Each structure stands twice: as structure tokens, then as C-alpha cells.
Amino acid sequence: MLVPKHDLSSLSKLSDGDLIHEIRTFAGRIRGHAAFQDVGKHVPVAETFDSLAELLGQKSNAAKHGDKLMAEERDNTREEIFMKVTFACQHSVMFATYHKDPSLMDVGYDLSHRVYTTKPATASVPGQPTKVELKPGPKGSGIYYVLVNKVAGMGSLEVQFTENPNDESSWKSAERAYKCKVEMKGDLVKRYYIRARYHNSAGYGPWSSVVDIVLS
């Protein structure tokens, strides 16, 4: 059975800041859309996405300061956004189908068709990064780059840093990335230890080996 489906694959690749902008834009698109007027609480509406965008901004800012709990809550908020956008798009398809008006499926994302099967695909946790390189930026800037190899089903990338790798509580997370090159900044004449792991809808993959760099 062929069913129209909006292509939302680009959302998971957005940084926190870009996702916030995209969700606010999406809220603006559906605010006056016929499918989202006078609906039940089970249907996400513009105000739902306004609130989620604000929440993600708060969690993302807190996570940048090394708060591990906030980093987890930020990830959960991102997942909730993906889920709610999916629900909203599905609702627009059902509404348009019921009213026999395909134009009502237009919520800003491309449409494709999917085939329903009896065995849904299942995701598995991503593998371990096998190559983590650190490259210094401009001299005296404190900037350095973390480069990580790609693996199948990698999803997003989490990079953590510390000055004491033996103290598990000292590890701090940088902003979650959706590319394999991450820009970091630290204090000069300090040694930083770095590790990385991938995260997708199935969960977190294992940490990479720890690498280190001295900034100059």
C-alpha cells in the first residue's frame, strides 16, 4: 500500500541552533493551516513547536557548559521534536486525504511515498569510532578540530573533553554535531583528552579510544 510521506531526513542532521530555527519556521507554516485548527490535544500545533524550540534552546545552552544531565535532556528534546514533526506531517496527510485535497499536505517538506510491510525495519546502535584525529587551528587561538571516521547508521556525534581522563565525572560534552569534523576551543598550554561516540534512534554507541592534544 502506497502512502504519502514527508521527507524529514534532513532534520536530524541540523545543529541545535539550526533545528530551533527550522522548528520555529515550521510553526509559522502550520499556524494558519486548515489541518491544525480546532484539533485535539493529540495533534501537535504551532504553539507546541514554539515551546519545543524554546526548550531546546535552554537545554542546548546548559549542555554547552558541561552539564551531562542537560546534554541528555537536550537529546531527548531533539527526539521529541522529530517525533512531533512526524506526527504533524502524518496528520496533514490524513486531513488532506479525508478532504480529498492534496494541497493540504503542503507543510514545507517534500512528499514521497512509502510502502507498508508486515516487518518494520529496526535500527541498531552505531559502531565505535575507529579513527579520532585532533588537528590544531591557528596558532595562539586555542582552536582545534576533532575529526572522526564515518560508520553505518552513525546518526549524531558526541564529543567529550577533559583534563583528567581518569576522573569519569570530569568529562564534559561539546554541542552535539552532525558532521565528522567538530571545532573546539580550549586554553593555551593545556593538555586536553578527547573521546567521541555516535548516537542514533537505537541509542548510544561505544566510546572511541581517548586521544590528547596540547594547545599552543
Tab-separated table of C-alpha atoms in Angstrom:
chain	number	residue	atom	x	y	z
A	1	MET	CA	0.000	0.000	0.000
A	2	LEU	CA	1.460	3.361	-1.049
A	3	VAL	CA	1.063	6.177	1.465
A	4	PRO	CA	2.334	9.767	1.023
A	5	LYS	CA	5.135	10.636	3.417
A	6	HIS	CA	7.034	13.852	4.058
A	7	ASP	CA	10.816	13.626	3.798
A	8	LEU	CA	12.124	14.736	7.207
A	9	SER	CA	15.561	13.126	6.916
A	10	SER	CA	17.366	16.479	6.946
A	11	LEU	CA	16.105	17.421	10.420
A	12	SER	CA	18.355	15.019	12.334
A	13	LYS	CA	21.430	16.477	10.601
A	14	LEU	CA	20.782	20.015	11.841
A	15	SER	CA	22.724	21.560	14.702
A	16	ASP	CA	20.721	22.637	17.749
A	17	GLY	CA	20.656	26.250	16.548
A	18	ASP	CA	19.574	25.343	13.024
A	19	LEU	CA	16.920	22.945	14.338
A	20	ILE	CA	15.482	25.668	16.567
A	21	HIS	CA	15.230	27.992	13.558
A	22	GLU	CA	13.653	25.266	11.406
A	23	ILE	CA	11.046	24.360	14.028
A	24	ARG	CA	10.059	27.982	14.540
A	25	THR	CA	9.674	28.291	10.775
A	26	PHE	CA	7.560	25.110	10.718
A	27	ALA	CA	5.364	26.539	13.484
A	28	GLY	CA	4.802	29.602	11.320
A	29	ARG	CA	3.811	27.435	8.353
A	30	ILE	CA	1.133	25.479	10.208
A	31	ARG	CA	-0.219	28.320	12.357
A	32	GLY	CA	-2.881	29.167	9.790
A	33	HIS	CA	-3.036	25.764	8.078
A	34	ALA	CA	-6.542	24.293	7.894
A	35	ALA	CA	-5.399	20.915	9.229
A	36	PHE	CA	-4.243	22.405	12.532
A	37	GLN	CA	-7.282	24.432	13.542
A	38	ASP	CA	-9.521	23.291	16.426
A	39	VAL	CA	-7.814	19.913	16.786
A	40	GLY	CA	-7.487	17.545	19.717
A	41	LYS	CA	-4.560	17.581	22.147
A	42	HIS	CA	-3.016	14.601	20.366
A	43	VAL	CA	-2.203	16.769	17.332
A	44	PRO	CA	0.916	18.985	17.627
A	45	VAL	CA	0.149	22.593	16.641
A	46	ALA	CA	2.188	25.765	16.152
A	47	GLU	CA	2.306	26.524	19.874
A	48	THR	CA	3.674	23.013	20.510
A	49	PHE	CA	6.685	23.754	18.317
A	50	ASP	CA	7.145	27.268	19.720
A	51	SER	CA	7.512	25.708	23.176
A	52	LEU	CA	9.826	22.927	21.976
A	53	ALA	CA	12.095	25.418	20.193
A	54	GLU	CA	12.417	27.477	23.368
A	55	LEU	CA	13.049	24.348	25.456
A	56	LEU	CA	15.750	23.078	23.100
A	57	GLY	CA	17.491	26.453	23.286
A	58	GLN	CA	17.586	26.260	27.089
A	59	LYS	CA	18.833	22.661	27.188
A	60	SER	CA	21.419	23.267	24.467
A	61	ASN	CA	22.902	26.288	26.246
A	62	ALA	CA	23.102	24.385	29.535
A	63	ALA	CA	24.730	21.386	27.822
A	64	LYS	CA	27.481	23.619	26.404
A	65	HIS	CA	28.639	24.285	29.963
A	66	GLY	CA	29.302	20.603	30.571
A	67	ASP	CA	26.058	19.668	32.333
A	68	LYS	CA	25.680	15.958	31.493
A	69	LEU	CA	22.044	15.824	32.617
A	70	MET	CA	21.207	18.770	30.371
A	71	ALA	CA	23.004	17.065	27.472
A	72	GLU	CA	20.722	14.050	27.924
A	73	GLU	CA	17.651	16.254	28.216
A	74	ARG	CA	18.717	18.168	25.094
A	75	ASP	CA	18.928	14.888	23.174
A	76	ASN	CA	15.500	13.885	24.475
A	77	THR	CA	14.073	17.240	23.383
A	78	ARG	CA	15.528	16.789	19.893
A	79	GLU	CA	13.927	13.328	19.688
A	80	GLU	CA	10.594	14.765	20.849
A	81	ILE	CA	10.805	17.421	18.134
A	82	PHE	CA	11.454	14.797	15.445
A	83	MET	CA	8.523	12.735	16.719
A	84	LYS	CA	6.115	15.700	16.925
A	85	VAL	CA	7.026	16.939	13.430
A	86	THR	CA	6.413	13.414	12.127
A	87	PHE	CA	3.009	13.317	13.852
A	88	ALA	CA	2.088	16.742	12.476
A	89	CYS	CA	3.037	15.747	8.937
A	90	GLN	CA	1.094	12.484	9.220
A	91	HIS	CA	-1.921	14.445	10.440
A	92	SER	CA	-1.735	16.753	7.415
A	93	VAL	CA	-1.703	13.707	5.114
A	94	MET	CA	-4.757	12.173	6.812
A	95	PHE	CA	-6.588	15.507	6.807
A	96	ALA	CA	-5.823	16.109	3.120
A	97	THR	CA	-6.837	12.560	2.197
A	98	TYR	CA	-10.127	12.853	4.086
A	99	HIS	CA	-10.949	16.161	2.378
A	100	LYS	CA	-9.650	14.926	-0.996
A	101	ASP	CA	-7.411	17.988	-1.274
A	102	PRO	CA	-3.719	17.110	-1.855
A	103	SER	CA	-2.691	20.762	-1.459
A	104	LEU	CA	-3.342	20.408	2.276
A	105	MET	CA	-0.334	18.080	2.504
A	106	ASP	CA	1.925	21.062	1.826
A	107	VAL	CA	3.613	21.847	5.145
A	108	GLY	CA	7.004	22.759	3.718
A	109	TYR	CA	8.607	19.343	3.202
A	110	ASP	CA	8.908	17.244	0.058
A	111	LEU	CA	6.490	14.352	-0.348
A	112	SER	CA	7.448	10.824	-1.297
A	113	HIS	CA	5.625	7.517	-0.970
A	114	ARG	CA	6.373	4.622	1.312
A	115	VAL	CA	5.231	1.035	1.152
A	116	TYR	CA	3.911	-0.519	4.343
A	117	THR	CA	5.204	-4.030	5.004
A	118	THR	CA	4.456	-6.547	7.731
A	119	LYS	CA	8.014	-6.374	9.104
A	120	PRO	CA	9.109	-2.860	10.079
A	121	ALA	CA	12.801	-2.067	9.851
A	122	THR	CA	14.679	-1.875	13.135
A	123	ALA	CA	17.711	0.266	13.857
A	124	SER	CA	20.793	-0.903	15.721
A	125	VAL	CA	23.162	1.178	17.823
A	126	PRO	CA	26.051	2.683	15.841
A	127	GLY	CA	29.527	1.207	15.959
A	128	GLN	CA	32.604	2.579	17.681
A	129	PRO	CA	34.578	5.390	16.026
A	130	THR	CA	37.849	3.751	14.977
A	131	LYS	CA	39.684	6.908	13.976
A	132	VAL	CA	39.743	10.116	16.021
A	133	GLU	CA	42.247	12.776	14.961
A	134	LEU	CA	42.997	16.121	16.587
A	135	LYS	CA	44.326	18.969	14.468
A	136	PRO	CA	45.371	22.373	15.849
A	137	GLY	CA	43.810	25.538	14.473
A	138	PRO	CA	45.535	28.920	14.045
A	139	LYS	CA	48.469	29.288	16.430
A	140	GLY	CA	47.570	31.061	19.653
A	141	SER	CA	43.822	30.802	19.027
A	142	GLY	CA	43.112	27.834	21.298
A	143	ILE	CA	41.072	26.329	18.466
A	144	TYR	CA	41.462	22.696	17.466
A	145	TYR	CA	39.494	20.284	15.322
A	146	VAL	CA	38.216	16.797	16.096
A	147	LEU	CA	37.938	14.569	13.022
A	148	VAL	CA	36.108	11.243	13.315
A	149	ASN	CA	35.559	8.481	10.759
A	150	LYS	CA	32.063	7.673	9.489
A	151	VAL	CA	30.267	4.425	10.332
A	152	ALA	CA	26.978	2.971	9.112
A	153	GLY	CA	23.946	4.352	10.955
A	154	MET	CA	26.100	6.866	12.797
A	155	GLY	CA	23.376	9.464	13.466
A	156	SER	CA	24.815	12.326	15.536
A	157	LEU	CA	28.279	12.677	17.061
A	158	GLU	CA	29.013	13.412	20.712
A	159	VAL	CA	32.482	14.702	21.597
A	160	GLN	CA	33.650	14.935	25.211
A	161	PHE	CA	36.782	16.547	26.648
A	162	THR	CA	38.619	16.621	29.974
A	163	GLU	CA	41.975	17.433	31.548
A	164	ASN	CA	41.827	14.323	33.742
A	165	PRO	CA	40.753	11.228	31.777
A	166	ASN	CA	40.844	9.022	34.882
A	167	ASP	CA	38.052	11.007	36.548
A	168	GLU	CA	34.848	9.937	34.781
A	169	SER	CA	32.881	12.804	36.334
A	170	SER	CA	35.215	15.387	34.780
A	171	TRP	CA	34.264	14.621	31.171
A	172	LYS	CA	32.259	17.433	29.540
A	173	SER	CA	30.223	17.269	26.339
A	174	ALA	CA	30.539	19.735	23.486
A	175	GLU	CA	27.470	20.639	21.417
A	176	ARG	CA	26.202	17.592	19.543
A	177	ALA	CA	27.415	17.557	15.939
A	178	TYR	CA	26.023	16.087	12.738
A	179	LYS	CA	29.269	16.177	10.781
A	180	CYS	CA	32.524	14.283	11.298
A	181	LYS	CA	34.546	17.452	11.905
A	182	VAL	CA	33.972	19.399	15.119
A	183	GLU	CA	35.598	22.716	16.063
A	184	MET	CA	36.610	23.010	19.727
A	185	LYS	CA	38.328	25.714	21.758
A	186	GLY	CA	40.390	25.478	24.933
A	187	ASP	CA	43.032	27.270	26.987
A	188	LEU	CA	46.586	27.525	25.728
A	189	VAL	CA	49.383	25.394	27.217
A	190	LYS	CA	46.891	22.836	28.473
A	191	ARG	CA	46.561	19.181	27.575
A	192	TYR	CA	43.065	18.064	26.644
A	193	TYR	CA	41.861	14.487	26.344
A	194	ILE	CA	39.131	13.761	23.813
A	195	ARG	CA	36.742	10.882	23.142
A	196	ALA	CA	33.784	10.516	20.791
A	197	ARG	CA	30.761	8.298	20.205
A	198	TYR	CA	27.777	8.133	17.878
A	199	HIS	CA	24.086	8.265	18.747
A	200	ASN	CA	21.032	7.300	16.709
A	201	SER	CA	17.409	6.344	17.378
A	202	ALA	CA	18.509	2.992	18.835
A	203	GLY	CA	20.813	4.543	21.430
A	204	TYR	CA	24.467	5.364	22.077
A	205	GLY	CA	27.388	3.511	20.532
A	206	PRO	CA	30.641	2.781	22.419
A	207	TRP	CA	33.217	5.466	23.145
A	208	SER	CA	36.280	5.757	20.944
A	209	SER	CA	39.796	5.422	22.292
A	210	VAL	CA	40.977	8.537	24.139
A	211	VAL	CA	43.318	10.912	22.271
A	212	ASP	CA	45.007	14.074	23.535
A	213	ILE	CA	46.364	17.424	22.370
A	214	VAL	CA	48.393	20.271	23.917
A	215	LEU	CA	47.305	23.710	22.723
A	216	SER	CA	49.934	26.295	21.873
